[in-house]
Short mmCIF file of C-alpha atoms in Angstrom, two decimals:
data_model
loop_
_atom_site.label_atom_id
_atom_site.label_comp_id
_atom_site.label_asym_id
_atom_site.label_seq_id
_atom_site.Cartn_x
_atom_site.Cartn_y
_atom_site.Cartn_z
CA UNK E 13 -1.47 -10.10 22.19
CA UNK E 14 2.10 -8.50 21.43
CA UNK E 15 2.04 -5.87 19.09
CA UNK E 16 5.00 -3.94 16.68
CA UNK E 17 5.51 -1.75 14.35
CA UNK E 18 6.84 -3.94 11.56
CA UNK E 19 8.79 -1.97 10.06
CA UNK E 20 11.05 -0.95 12.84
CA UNK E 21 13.50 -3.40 13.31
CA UNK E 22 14.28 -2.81 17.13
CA UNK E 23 10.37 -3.36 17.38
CA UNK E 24 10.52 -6.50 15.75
CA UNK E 25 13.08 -7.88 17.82
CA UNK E 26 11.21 -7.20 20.85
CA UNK E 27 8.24 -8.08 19.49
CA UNK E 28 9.96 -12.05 18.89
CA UNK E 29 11.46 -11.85 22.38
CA UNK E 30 8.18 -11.06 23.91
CA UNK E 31 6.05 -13.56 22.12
CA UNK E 32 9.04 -16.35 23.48
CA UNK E 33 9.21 -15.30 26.84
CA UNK E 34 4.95 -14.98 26.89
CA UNK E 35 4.33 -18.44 24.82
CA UNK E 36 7.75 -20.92 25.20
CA UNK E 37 7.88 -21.10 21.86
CA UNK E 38 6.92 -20.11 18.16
CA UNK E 39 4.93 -22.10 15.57
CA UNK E 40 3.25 -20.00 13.09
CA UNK E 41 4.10 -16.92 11.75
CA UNK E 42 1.61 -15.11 9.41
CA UNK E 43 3.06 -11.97 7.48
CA UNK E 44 0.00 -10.88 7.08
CA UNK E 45 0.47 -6.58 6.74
CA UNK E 46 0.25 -5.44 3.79
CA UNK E 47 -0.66 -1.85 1.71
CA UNK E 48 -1.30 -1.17 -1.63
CA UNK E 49 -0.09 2.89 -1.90
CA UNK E 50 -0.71 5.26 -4.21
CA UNK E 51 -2.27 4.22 -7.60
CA UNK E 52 0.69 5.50 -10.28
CA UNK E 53 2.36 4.05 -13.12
CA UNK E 54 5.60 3.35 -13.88
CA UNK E 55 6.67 6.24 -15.28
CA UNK E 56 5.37 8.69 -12.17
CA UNK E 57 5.99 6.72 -9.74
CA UNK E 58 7.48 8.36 -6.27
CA UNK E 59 10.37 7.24 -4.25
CA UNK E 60 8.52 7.51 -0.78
CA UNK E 61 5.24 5.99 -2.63
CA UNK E 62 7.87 2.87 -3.80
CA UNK E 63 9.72 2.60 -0.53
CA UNK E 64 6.82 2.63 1.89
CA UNK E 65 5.29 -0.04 0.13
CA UNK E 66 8.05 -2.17 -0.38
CA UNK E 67 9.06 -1.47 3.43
CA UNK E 68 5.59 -2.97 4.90
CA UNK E 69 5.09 -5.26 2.31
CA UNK E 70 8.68 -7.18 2.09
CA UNK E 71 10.67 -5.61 3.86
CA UNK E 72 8.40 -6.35 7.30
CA UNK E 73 7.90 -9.54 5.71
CA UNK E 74 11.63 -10.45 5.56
CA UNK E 75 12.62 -8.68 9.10
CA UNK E 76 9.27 -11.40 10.73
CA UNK E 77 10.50 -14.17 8.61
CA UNK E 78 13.75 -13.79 10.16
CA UNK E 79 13.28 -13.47 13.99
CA UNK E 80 10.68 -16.18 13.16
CA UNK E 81 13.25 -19.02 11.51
CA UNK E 82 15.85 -17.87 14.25
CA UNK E 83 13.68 -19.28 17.11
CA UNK E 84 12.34 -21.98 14.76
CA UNK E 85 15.89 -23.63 14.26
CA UNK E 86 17.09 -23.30 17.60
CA UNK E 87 14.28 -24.55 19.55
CA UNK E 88 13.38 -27.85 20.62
CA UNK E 89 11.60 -29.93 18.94
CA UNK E 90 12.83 -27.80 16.03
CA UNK E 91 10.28 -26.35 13.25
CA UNK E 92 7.39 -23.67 12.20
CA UNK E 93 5.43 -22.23 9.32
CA UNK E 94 5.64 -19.07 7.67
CA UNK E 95 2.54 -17.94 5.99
CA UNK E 96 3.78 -14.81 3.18
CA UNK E 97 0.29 -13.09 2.77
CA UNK E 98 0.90 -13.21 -1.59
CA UNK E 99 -1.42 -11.74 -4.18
CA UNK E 100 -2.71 -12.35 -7.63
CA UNK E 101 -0.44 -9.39 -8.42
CA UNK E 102 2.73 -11.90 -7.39
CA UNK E 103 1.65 -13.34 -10.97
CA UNK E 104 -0.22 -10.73 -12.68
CA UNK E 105 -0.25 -7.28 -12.08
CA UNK E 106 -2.86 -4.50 -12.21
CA UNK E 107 -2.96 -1.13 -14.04
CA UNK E 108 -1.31 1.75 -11.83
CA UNK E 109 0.08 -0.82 -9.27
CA UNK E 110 4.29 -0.78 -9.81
CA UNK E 111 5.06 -0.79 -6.57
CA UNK E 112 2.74 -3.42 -5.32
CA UNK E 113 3.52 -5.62 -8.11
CA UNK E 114 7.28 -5.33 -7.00
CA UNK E 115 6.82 -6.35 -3.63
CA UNK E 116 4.36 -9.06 -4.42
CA UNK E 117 6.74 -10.65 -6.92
CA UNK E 118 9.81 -10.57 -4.33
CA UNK E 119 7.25 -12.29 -1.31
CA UNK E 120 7.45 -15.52 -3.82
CA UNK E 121 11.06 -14.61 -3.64
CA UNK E 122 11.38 -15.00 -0.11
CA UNK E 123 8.50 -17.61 0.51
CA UNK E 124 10.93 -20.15 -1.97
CA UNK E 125 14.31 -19.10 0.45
CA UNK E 126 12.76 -19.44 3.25
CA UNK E 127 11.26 -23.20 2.06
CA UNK E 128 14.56 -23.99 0.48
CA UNK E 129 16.53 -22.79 4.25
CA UNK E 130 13.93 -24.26 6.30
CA UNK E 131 14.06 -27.95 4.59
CA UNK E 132 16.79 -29.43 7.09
CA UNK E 133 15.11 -27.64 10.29
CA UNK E 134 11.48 -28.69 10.02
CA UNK E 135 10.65 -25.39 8.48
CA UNK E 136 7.84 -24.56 6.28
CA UNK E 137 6.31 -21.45 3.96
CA UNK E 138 3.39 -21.37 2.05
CA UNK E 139 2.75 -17.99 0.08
CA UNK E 140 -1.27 -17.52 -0.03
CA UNK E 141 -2.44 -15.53 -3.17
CA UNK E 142 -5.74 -13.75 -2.52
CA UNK E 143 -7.74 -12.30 -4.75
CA UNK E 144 -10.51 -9.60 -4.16
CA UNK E 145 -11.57 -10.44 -0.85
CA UNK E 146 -14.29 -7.82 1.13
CA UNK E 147 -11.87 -6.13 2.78
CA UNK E 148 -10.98 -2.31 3.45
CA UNK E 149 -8.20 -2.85 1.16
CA UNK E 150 -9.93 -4.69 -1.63
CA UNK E 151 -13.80 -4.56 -1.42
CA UNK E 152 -13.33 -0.90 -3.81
CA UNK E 153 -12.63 -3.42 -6.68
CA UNK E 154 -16.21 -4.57 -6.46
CA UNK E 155 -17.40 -1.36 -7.25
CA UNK E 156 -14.79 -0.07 -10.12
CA UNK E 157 -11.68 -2.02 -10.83
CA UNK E 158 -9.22 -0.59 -13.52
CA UNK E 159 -8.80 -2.97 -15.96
CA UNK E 160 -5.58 -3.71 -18.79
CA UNK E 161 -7.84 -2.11 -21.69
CA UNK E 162 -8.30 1.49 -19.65
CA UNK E 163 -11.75 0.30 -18.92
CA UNK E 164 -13.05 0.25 -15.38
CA UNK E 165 -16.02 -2.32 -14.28
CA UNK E 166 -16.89 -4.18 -11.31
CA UNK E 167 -15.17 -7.41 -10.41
CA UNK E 168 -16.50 -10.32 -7.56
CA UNK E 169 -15.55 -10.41 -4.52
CA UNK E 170 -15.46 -13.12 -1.77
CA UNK E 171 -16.10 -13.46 2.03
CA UNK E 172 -13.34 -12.89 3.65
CA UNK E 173 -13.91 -16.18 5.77
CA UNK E 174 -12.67 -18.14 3.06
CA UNK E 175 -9.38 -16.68 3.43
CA UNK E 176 -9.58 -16.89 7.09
CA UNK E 177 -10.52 -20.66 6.66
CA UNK E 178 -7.64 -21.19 3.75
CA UNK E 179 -5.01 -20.04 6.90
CA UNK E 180 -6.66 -21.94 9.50
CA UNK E 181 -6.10 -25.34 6.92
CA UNK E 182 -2.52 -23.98 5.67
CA UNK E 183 -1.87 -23.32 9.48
CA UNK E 184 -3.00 -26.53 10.83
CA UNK E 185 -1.02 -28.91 8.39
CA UNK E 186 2.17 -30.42 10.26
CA UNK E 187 5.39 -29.66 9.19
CA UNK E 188 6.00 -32.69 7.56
CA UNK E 189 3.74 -31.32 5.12
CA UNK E 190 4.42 -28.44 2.52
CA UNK E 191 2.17 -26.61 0.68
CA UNK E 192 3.94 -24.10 -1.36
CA UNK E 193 1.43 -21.84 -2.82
CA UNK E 194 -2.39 -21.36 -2.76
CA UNK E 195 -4.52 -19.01 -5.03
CA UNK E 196 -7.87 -18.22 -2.96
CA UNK E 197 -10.02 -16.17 -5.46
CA UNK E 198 -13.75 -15.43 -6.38
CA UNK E 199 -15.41 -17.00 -9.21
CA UNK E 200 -15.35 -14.80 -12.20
CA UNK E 201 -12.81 -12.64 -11.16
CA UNK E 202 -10.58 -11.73 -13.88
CA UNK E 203 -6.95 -13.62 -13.58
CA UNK E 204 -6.52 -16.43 -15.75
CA UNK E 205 -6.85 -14.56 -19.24
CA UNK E 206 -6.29 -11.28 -17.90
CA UNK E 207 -5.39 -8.45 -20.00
#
């Protein structure tokens, strides 16, 4: 295992040249980090809560993507996948959650450049939308989520396998084969008619 602080762009560099010189070569690259920050709306929202989101989130995101598609391109036989860890939020956003939002919206950004730059090299992205999955970052929503009207109620979650089984199936797919976007969510959970 090699291991970086993502945000640190000397440590992602090394963290590229290590993983070449262990391994040969690259194939997959999963931009999977990720934070939500501090709950606050648009109008209170502060600069350091904004940029250290948007700094792990796509900014990390971007930096990996990069070293990844350099060593993609150049080596031989050419090609990789990038798998952008999305969200629902990419589409729909939840109460309190500007920054998040932000950098979930700009990950379909970059997952569509890096498809669009990656066509004449063999290279692939997929951005994977999860919903609430049991995680330490999510599994609060089963309890209390804040919903659009104010209110707050519980929402379903799913096993966190399923995601784990969605990137093993996204990951295994050859390059010949794209799959732009997946949205991985429990049953019942409010997306499609939310608000």
């Amino acid at each position: 295992m090699v291991s970086a602080d993502i945000v640190d762009e000397a440590d992602v560099l090394r963290l590229f040249r290590t993983t070449v010189s262990q391994f040969g070569r690259l194939d997959l690259l999963f931009n999977n980090a990720g934070v939500a920050g501090a709950a606050e709306g648009i109008d209170e929202i502060s600069l350091d809560n904004f940029t250290s989101v948007i700094n792990l989130n796509l900014t990390a995101a971007a930096l990996c993507a990069r070293e990844a598609f350099k060593i993609f391109k150049s080596q031989n036989p050419p090609g990789g996948r990038i798998i952008n860890n999305g969200s629902l939020a990419a589409y729909t956003p939840r109460p309190l959650a500007v920054a998040y939002t932000v950098s979930k919206h700009a990950i379909a950004g970059l997952t569509k450049s890096i498809e669009l730059e990656g066509r004449n090299f063999n290279i692939t992205a997929t951005q994977l939308d999860v919903g609430n999955a049991a995680t330490d970052m999510a599994s609060r929503h089963g309890v209390s989520a804040l919903q659009a009207d104010g209110t707050r109620r519980p929402e379903p979650l799913m096993d966190v396998t399923h995601v784990a089984n969605a990137v093993s199936h996204i990951a295994s797919l050859p390059n010949e084969v794209t799959l732009l976007d997946l949205v991985l969510l429990p049953v019942g959970m409010p997306f499609v008619g939310r608000g």
